[in-house]
XYZ file of C-alpha atoms in Angstrom:
331
model
C -15.244 -9.075 -7.108
C -16.901 -10.190 -4.051
C -20.277 -8.213 -4.222
C -22.912 -10.308 -3.065
C -25.289 -8.809 -0.664
C -25.251 -12.087 1.223
C -21.489 -11.389 2.337
C -21.067 -9.438 5.641
C -18.212 -7.264 5.007
C -17.986 -6.195 8.930
C -19.530 -3.458 11.241
C -17.618 -0.204 11.587
C -15.015 -0.623 14.503
C -16.522 -4.051 15.474
C -13.363 -5.606 13.641
C -10.686 -3.770 15.385
C -10.196 -5.740 18.523
C -10.130 -8.878 16.145
C -6.895 -7.542 14.352
C -5.042 -7.873 18.071
C -6.558 -11.363 19.144
C -7.885 -12.960 16.193
C -7.996 -12.125 12.299
C -10.290 -10.583 9.931
C -11.098 -11.169 6.258
C -11.804 -8.125 4.039
C -12.758 -8.257 0.055
C -10.076 -5.661 -0.936
C -12.473 -3.621 -3.244
C -10.204 -0.540 -2.675
C -7.382 -2.187 -4.798
C -7.770 -2.632 -8.471
C -5.447 -4.919 -10.720
C -3.584 -4.473 -13.994
C -2.230 -7.587 -15.716
C 0.694 -7.494 -17.967
C 1.296 -10.525 -20.345
C 3.474 -10.959 -23.468
C 7.098 -12.227 -23.951
C 8.476 -8.566 -23.193
C 6.178 -8.035 -20.129
C 8.797 -8.120 -17.770
C 11.228 -5.913 -19.366
C 8.711 -3.264 -20.284
C 7.566 -2.801 -16.538
C 11.287 -3.051 -15.710
C 11.966 0.042 -17.727
C 9.057 2.058 -16.160
C 8.799 0.923 -12.646
C 11.102 1.731 -9.284
C 12.149 -1.787 -8.576
C 13.739 -4.593 -10.154
C 11.095 -6.443 -12.342
C 13.362 -8.550 -14.306
C 14.960 -9.896 -11.138
C 11.806 -10.618 -9.378
C 11.739 -14.374 -8.545
C 8.815 -16.523 -9.242
C 7.781 -16.876 -5.830
C 8.590 -13.543 -4.856
C 6.437 -10.309 -4.274
C 7.554 -6.634 -4.250
C 6.599 -2.968 -3.647
C 7.064 -0.676 -6.624
C 6.226 2.446 -7.966
C 5.332 4.451 -11.216
C 6.811 8.003 -11.138
C 6.610 11.425 -13.027
C 9.855 12.490 -14.408
C 10.163 14.800 -11.295
C 10.057 11.626 -9.186
C 6.742 12.046 -7.796
C 4.594 8.901 -7.435
C 1.709 8.556 -9.970
C 0.973 5.164 -7.941
C 2.437 2.381 -5.883
C 1.936 -1.065 -6.601
C 2.083 -4.740 -5.118
C 3.652 -6.621 -8.006
C 3.941 -10.384 -8.518
C 4.344 -12.925 -11.020
C 1.016 -14.754 -12.265
C 1.687 -17.914 -14.344
C 2.884 -16.158 -17.766
C 2.125 -12.675 -16.721
C 2.586 -9.938 -13.880
C -0.248 -8.583 -11.858
C 0.150 -5.015 -10.339
C -2.432 -3.838 -7.505
C -3.013 -0.073 -7.065
C -5.679 1.783 -5.534
C -8.769 1.234 -7.519
C -9.552 4.993 -8.130
C -6.053 5.313 -10.196
C -6.259 1.861 -12.223
C -8.020 3.130 -15.372
C -5.843 6.251 -15.775
C -2.661 4.303 -14.909
C -3.548 1.700 -17.872
C -3.682 4.527 -20.424
C -0.326 5.967 -18.961
C 1.309 2.753 -19.248
C 0.010 1.856 -22.563
C 1.338 5.012 -23.896
C 4.950 3.287 -23.669
C 4.126 -0.056 -25.415
C 4.770 1.394 -28.896
C 6.430 -1.797 -30.728
C 6.954 -3.744 -27.139
C 5.383 -7.248 -27.090
C 3.361 -6.808 -24.227
C -0.417 -6.657 -23.293
C -2.003 -4.638 -20.476
C -5.711 -5.574 -19.355
C -7.771 -5.143 -16.289
C -8.857 -8.490 -14.975
C -11.453 -7.183 -12.534
C -13.999 -9.518 -13.624
C -11.645 -12.586 -13.289
C -9.939 -12.097 -10.070
C -10.794 -11.136 -6.562
C -8.216 -9.990 -3.780
C -9.468 -10.915 -0.103
C -7.212 -9.525 2.827
C -6.352 -11.322 5.794
C -5.063 -9.644 8.563
C -4.569 -10.263 12.572
C -2.420 -11.905 15.125
C -3.924 -15.563 13.959
C -4.193 -14.970 10.325
C -1.555 -17.472 9.315
C -3.154 -20.130 11.708
C -6.400 -19.390 9.999
C -5.105 -19.922 6.677
C -3.866 -23.297 7.701
C -7.320 -24.202 9.075
C -9.014 -23.339 5.981
C -6.266 -25.375 3.991
C -5.071 -22.757 2.107
C -1.091 -22.222 1.423
C 0.873 -20.033 3.721
C 4.076 -18.889 2.508
C 7.346 -19.258 4.944
C 8.554 -15.539 4.465
C 7.530 -12.007 4.157
C 6.794 -10.661 0.325
C 6.581 -14.064 -0.782
C 3.636 -16.079 -2.453
C 2.529 -19.526 -2.638
C -0.237 -20.602 -5.172
C -3.148 -18.021 -4.348
C -1.314 -16.558 -1.257
C 0.620 -13.464 -0.827
C 2.345 -13.007 2.601
C 3.171 -9.018 3.283
C 4.055 -9.339 7.109
C 3.530 -12.082 9.378
C 0.181 -11.256 10.286
C -0.861 -10.001 6.917
C -1.889 -11.708 3.791
C -3.661 -11.364 0.222
C -5.420 -13.944 -1.238
C -5.601 -13.540 -5.057
C -8.262 -15.644 -6.190
C -10.542 -16.624 -9.388
C -13.479 -14.272 -8.927
C -16.070 -17.009 -8.961
C -14.207 -18.925 -6.014
C -13.673 -15.655 -3.961
C -17.107 -15.851 -2.308
C -16.922 -19.618 -1.205
C -13.483 -18.893 0.116
C -14.495 -15.940 2.183
C -17.260 -18.025 3.662
C -14.836 -20.629 4.373
C -12.578 -18.254 6.330
C -15.768 -17.137 8.363
C -16.620 -20.898 9.095
C -12.834 -21.321 10.740
C -13.492 -18.507 13.154
C -12.334 -15.354 10.722
C -14.393 -12.109 11.458
C -15.603 -10.496 8.689
C -13.733 -7.104 8.460
C -14.460 -3.809 6.987
C -12.182 -1.860 4.362
C -11.255 0.357 7.851
C -9.850 -2.847 9.581
C -7.627 -3.574 6.710
C -6.589 -0.235 6.214
C -5.598 0.066 9.948
C -3.449 -3.060 9.718
C -1.617 -1.729 6.737
C -1.119 1.535 8.708
C 0.317 -0.242 11.677
C 2.734 -2.113 9.299
C 3.895 1.104 7.452
C 2.591 0.140 4.187
C 1.435 3.249 2.388
C -1.051 3.448 -0.675
C -1.128 6.290 -3.046
C -4.732 7.334 -3.935
C -5.942 9.822 -6.334
C -6.080 12.418 -3.364
C -2.264 12.265 -2.898
C -1.388 11.172 -6.620
C 2.010 13.393 -7.771
C 2.133 14.481 -4.028
C 5.436 12.126 -2.637
C 8.849 11.117 -3.814
C 9.762 7.460 -3.016
C 11.710 8.497 0.299
C 8.681 10.499 1.789
C 6.623 7.238 1.932
C 9.698 5.363 3.070
C 9.424 3.498 0.164
C 13.050 2.361 -0.156
C 12.912 1.330 3.713
C 10.024 -1.402 2.667
C 12.106 -2.581 -0.509
C 10.284 -0.282 -3.096
C 13.261 1.022 -4.791
C 16.284 -0.497 -6.621
C 19.105 1.831 -6.876
C 20.968 -0.590 -9.207
C 18.591 -1.355 -11.779
C 19.315 1.569 -14.241
C 16.929 4.237 -15.772
C 13.031 4.600 -15.269
C 11.123 8.076 -15.106
C 11.621 9.781 -11.812
C 15.136 7.535 -11.498
C 17.447 10.645 -11.255
C 15.373 12.501 -8.537
C 15.149 9.504 -6.549
C 18.705 8.748 -6.803
C 19.607 12.111 -5.693
C 17.111 12.043 -2.670
C 19.094 9.106 -1.553
C 22.370 10.197 -2.093
C 21.902 13.307 -0.057
C 20.747 10.981 2.655
C 18.306 13.402 4.537
C 15.159 13.781 2.991
C 12.998 16.923 4.496
C 9.761 14.871 4.768
C 9.195 11.429 5.899
C 6.046 9.082 6.408
C 5.139 8.617 10.220
C 2.481 7.134 11.966
C 0.005 9.109 14.019
C -3.103 8.734 16.232
C -6.064 11.087 16.686
C -7.362 10.517 20.425
C -11.347 11.368 20.168
C -14.059 10.863 17.824
C -14.520 14.591 17.437
C -10.717 15.193 16.261
C -11.069 12.644 13.628
C -14.005 14.120 11.748
C -13.451 14.750 8.052
C -9.801 13.395 8.073
C -9.083 11.863 4.719
C -6.081 11.261 2.458
C -4.511 14.632 1.592
C -5.666 16.435 4.745
C -2.821 18.885 5.696
C -0.925 18.961 8.722
C 0.733 21.971 10.642
C 3.153 22.596 13.241
C 2.165 25.707 15.072
C 5.626 26.319 16.170
C 6.903 27.307 12.954
C 4.952 30.309 12.752
C 4.870 30.324 9.191
C 1.232 29.071 8.765
C 2.397 26.879 6.094
C 1.624 23.057 5.851
C 4.184 20.636 7.524
C 2.796 17.596 5.862
C -0.331 15.667 4.845
C -2.370 12.501 5.502
C -1.286 9.553 3.169
C -3.936 7.041 4.558
C -6.378 7.217 7.530
C -8.258 4.474 9.478
C -11.028 5.523 12.007
C -11.092 4.089 15.507
C -13.888 4.128 18.133
C -11.331 6.590 20.085
C -10.419 8.605 17.088
C -8.130 7.101 14.419
C -4.810 6.042 12.884
C -2.983 7.585 9.813
C 0.120 7.467 7.871
C 1.336 10.880 7.512
C 4.244 12.927 5.692
C 5.617 15.354 8.016
C 8.617 17.250 7.829
C 11.096 15.563 9.983
C 12.381 18.522 11.964
C 8.748 18.586 13.524
C 8.263 15.072 13.738
C 11.647 14.016 15.133
C 11.427 16.555 17.724
C 8.343 16.154 19.279
C 6.945 19.173 18.056
C 2.999 19.886 18.294
C 1.383 18.634 15.173
C -1.993 19.958 14.095
C -4.502 18.189 11.616
C -6.629 20.402 9.080
C -5.823 23.728 10.422
C -3.034 25.346 12.233
C -5.381 25.324 15.670
C -6.990 21.788 14.728
C -6.669 18.641 16.598
C -3.554 17.502 17.860
C -1.942 14.377 16.658
C 0.380 12.103 18.264
C 3.280 10.451 16.443
C 3.746 6.911 17.015
C 6.141 4.157 16.195
C 6.581 2.151 12.985
C 7.649 -1.517 12.991
C 10.805 -0.348 10.992
C 13.367 2.266 11.870
C 12.814 5.644 10.061
C 16.394 7.304 9.724
C 16.656 10.417 11.941
C 13.785 9.663 13.979
C-alpha cells in the first residue's frame, strides 16, 4: 500500500473544492482486497454472491454482495477480473473475517483465496477533470462506466480506481500530482462516492441492510436470473413485492456542530412518527466545512414526504434529503 511519510494525502476539507473544478487522488487505504484464483474461482464466487460472476466479461466491473441466509449484507464488493483470477474490494475492516467466511465454503472446490495487500495498491481519482488527468499521465481511460482497461477501473464518468502493483503506486501517485491533481484525503473520496450514490458496508453496518435498502439493484449489484446464493430468496421476494419500506438517500447536515460525532451506524429519527423509534441509519458519512453529507437508509414514508429527519437522537440536528444521480422508486 502507499504508506510513505513523504506522500501527502491532503488536508481535511482542502480537497473538497477540487472535486468540482479539478480532481483529487486518494490512496484507498479504507479498502481491502481478496483475490480468488483457480480453475473454479468464478463458479465458486457465482454460487455465493448476489451478481452474475460467471457472466462477467473480461473488461467489465460489477457491484456484488455477500449475504446472510436472511438476506442481510455481510459485505458489498467491487469485483473485477485480474489476469487468471478475480479481485474483490470491500471495506478493509471486514476483509479478514470475510476471508474466513468465504473459505468455509471452499470444501473441494478448486479455488484459492488470498489477501494480496502487500502486492497491490488502490488509488482513487475523483473530480470533474479526473479522466483528463489520467490521459495527461498517459494512463488508460475506459470508455464506459463499470469497465476496466489495464490498470484503470471506471466507476462513473468522474470516478476511477487504479489497481496497481504496490511497488508502482507511490510513483504513480506522484506522477498524478505533477500533472496537477490535488492530493486527497479519505473524506474527499467518501464524498465523491456519496454523491455518486455508491454505498460501502463497514463493520458498523454489517448485517444491517438488505440489498434494496442500499439501492443495490439500482446500481447493478444484483442479478435476478442467476439462480441461488445465500439470501437470494429474501432479496428476490423484496424485489417481487416492489416497495421496500426503507431506501437509501443522500442527506446533508448544515453546520459543523450538527456533524459532530456522526458516523456509519448513527441512528436517524422522524419526530412526527411519535413512537421514538429509529427511522433509519447513516451508511457512510463525509465531513464538510459547512457540516457534512451522508448516504442514509431512511423509511420511505418519511424521506418521500419531506418529513423532518433528525440525526443521532429524536431532538438531534436536522438533515436535508438531497437528490441522488439515479431515480429511487417512489421518491
